[in-house]
């Protein structure tokens, strides 16, 4: 299926769907989670489609640039083969291959065992797996957390051995029919009063989200990242809307409302949204937004604490480039947190940032004076260190690998010499300035075994990865510790 709405419709009828898009945006989320597989022609391993699919455990092939999509005719073609919407295809998320027709599929032995569906042979494999994981846990030094945005993802991560949440992205909390109205009200607000009204509508919904997540991770740390993506992502696509307005106008329909939305979409349009009004910049320009999120976080945490729970909160300010950005945000937000807690004390509370810009990495000593934790956002750090767009890398990364211009896809495995060097500098200078600083990683590399080994080598405290990769990370962390011990004894 070529649209998220169709994928959702058929998925709800029990059909098995592969959603095929050029790329995905948060607007496609409902169709993505209804699909068994996701295929995109643009993007790569760190694009929106890949990150969401990995978090949800949905097989995906992202950035298959041989595929030419013609959604208007309901077809895509690749290598001279044309596939119609509704035809059956099979995808292999490990190799990136796409097959016409239905291939025989085999379920993972471990997943079957986990679901309690194991036969004798699988039971034996499961026991061996558990013994191996117990050994890895015994020897590893790195802690392993998960990137989880919903209570279900948090529960799944915990069952796989996650020791907390290293990244809870709050953007999905701005989606869904009920919320989009309030989000648009906030974007369209002309007066402070209108904006406050929109925040008031969102706050209770956010609070409920946080209650669910803190409850699922009770007793373990949860890093909540304040909103990062640019606001236009919560409005309809500019081109689609312009076409819709033009068509509706030619049919003589009343288009006033849609025109107003289009005007706002045009106003918010950015030439380089990845480098635009997002992350902490959004927090600075729209102060009520982060204040609303922080209030919701701490009202939720306070409530659970008073009920006898142990919510452990870490607030992450994203995309910080300068120490004053973080300082000003903390100055504005800490009083909001204190007021929301109303005197209730939490057992663990930290404020920190995602280090995902080269400037932040090389001025880490200064930023660390204002931060209790750093978490390396190696998706954006790789994007900004190389100047490679994470949403377009699929077009040429294969050639770069073939020609040995890079040792591996840097969005999969940390580029030790460049991005890794920035991480090393930031972690050393950050800790020198603030010896109490906790340092982790929450970019997609946190679940890549050789990147996990690198994180061990530079002395990070934890890695955070998608729930489905938690066991891979635990094993790699154990292997890193054993490898380090072996080389030390040689
Ligand atoms: C990152 O940039 O590495 C990160 C974890 O944040 P996001 O992928 O949401 O930009
Ligand atoms: Mg980022």
CSV table of N, CA and C and ligand atoms in Angstrom, one decimal, residues 46 51 147 167 169 171 225 228 274 278 319 354 356 376-381 390 442-445, ligand 1:
chain,number,residue,atom,x,y,z
A,46,UNK,N,19.0,5.7,9.5
A,46,UNK,CA,18.7,6.6,10.6
A,46,UNK,C,17.5,7.5,10.2
A,51,UNK,N,14.0,4.5,12.1
A,51,UNK,CA,14.0,4.7,13.5
A,51,UNK,C,12.7,4.1,14.1
A,147,UNK,N,15.6,2.9,23.9
A,147,UNK,CA,14.9,4.1,23.4
A,147,UNK,C,13.4,3.6,23.3
A,167,UNK,N,16.2,7.2,26.0
A,167,UNK,CA,15.6,8.2,25.2
A,167,UNK,C,14.1,8.0,25.0
A,169,UNK,N,11.3,9.8,23.1
A,169,UNK,CA,11.1,10.9,22.2
A,169,UNK,C,9.6,11.3,22.4
A,171,UNK,N,7.7,13.2,20.5
A,171,UNK,CA,6.9,13.7,19.3
A,171,UNK,C,5.7,13.0,19.0
A,225,UNK,N,13.1,13.3,26.4
A,225,UNK,CA,13.6,14.4,25.6
A,225,UNK,C,12.4,15.4,25.3
A,228,UNK,N,11.5,17.8,19.8
A,228,UNK,CA,12.7,18.1,18.9
A,228,UNK,C,12.3,18.5,17.5
A,274,UNK,N,16.3,20.1,8.9
A,274,UNK,CA,17.1,19.4,9.9
A,274,UNK,C,18.1,20.4,10.6
A,278,UNK,N,14.3,23.7,15.4
A,278,UNK,CA,14.0,22.4,16.0
A,278,UNK,C,14.8,22.4,17.3
A,319,UNK,N,19.5,19.1,20.9
A,319,UNK,CA,20.1,19.9,19.9
A,319,UNK,C,20.8,21.2,20.4
A,354,UNK,N,21.4,16.2,24.9
A,354,UNK,CA,21.9,15.3,23.9
A,354,UNK,C,23.0,16.0,23.2
A,356,UNK,N,24.7,16.3,20.1
A,356,UNK,CA,24.5,15.8,18.7
A,356,UNK,C,24.9,16.8,17.7
A,376,UNK,N,25.0,10.9,23.8
A,376,UNK,CA,25.4,11.2,22.4
A,376,UNK,C,24.3,10.9,21.4
A,377,UNK,N,23.8,11.9,20.7
A,377,UNK,CA,22.8,11.6,19.7
A,377,UNK,C,23.6,11.5,18.4
A,378,UNK,N,24.1,10.2,18.2
A,378,UNK,CA,25.0,10.0,17.1
A,378,UNK,C,24.3,10.0,15.7
A,379,UNK,N,23.0,10.0,15.7
A,379,UNK,CA,22.3,10.2,14.4
A,379,UNK,C,22.6,11.6,13.8
A,380,UNK,N,22.3,12.6,14.6
A,380,UNK,CA,22.5,13.9,14.2
A,380,UNK,C,24.0,14.3,14.2
A,381,UNK,N,24.7,13.7,15.2
A,381,UNK,CA,26.2,14.0,15.2
A,381,UNK,C,26.9,13.5,14.0
A,390,UNK,N,20.8,12.6,6.8
A,390,UNK,CA,20.4,11.2,7.2
A,390,UNK,C,19.2,10.8,6.4
A,442,UNK,N,22.4,7.5,22.7
A,442,UNK,CA,21.1,7.1,22.4
A,442,UNK,C,20.8,7.2,20.9
A,443,UNK,N,21.8,7.4,20.1
A,443,UNK,CA,21.7,7.3,18.6
A,443,UNK,C,21.5,5.9,18.2
A,444,UNK,N,21.2,5.6,17.0
A,444,UNK,CA,20.9,4.2,16.6
A,444,UNK,C,22.1,3.3,16.8
A,445,UNK,N,23.3,3.9,16.9
A,445,UNK,CA,24.5,3.2,17.0
A,445,UNK,C,24.6,2.4,18.4
B,1,LIG,C1,20.1,11.4,17.5
B,1,LIG,O1,20.2,12.5,16.8
B,1,LIG,O2,21.1,10.6,17.5
B,1,LIG,C2,18.9,11.1,18.2
B,1,LIG,C3,18.9,10.1,19.0
B,1,LIG,O3,17.8,11.9,18.1
B,1,LIG,P1,16.8,11.8,16.8
B,1,LIG,O4,17.2,10.5,16.1
B,1,LIG,O5,15.5,11.8,17.3
B,1,LIG,O6,17.2,13.0,16.0
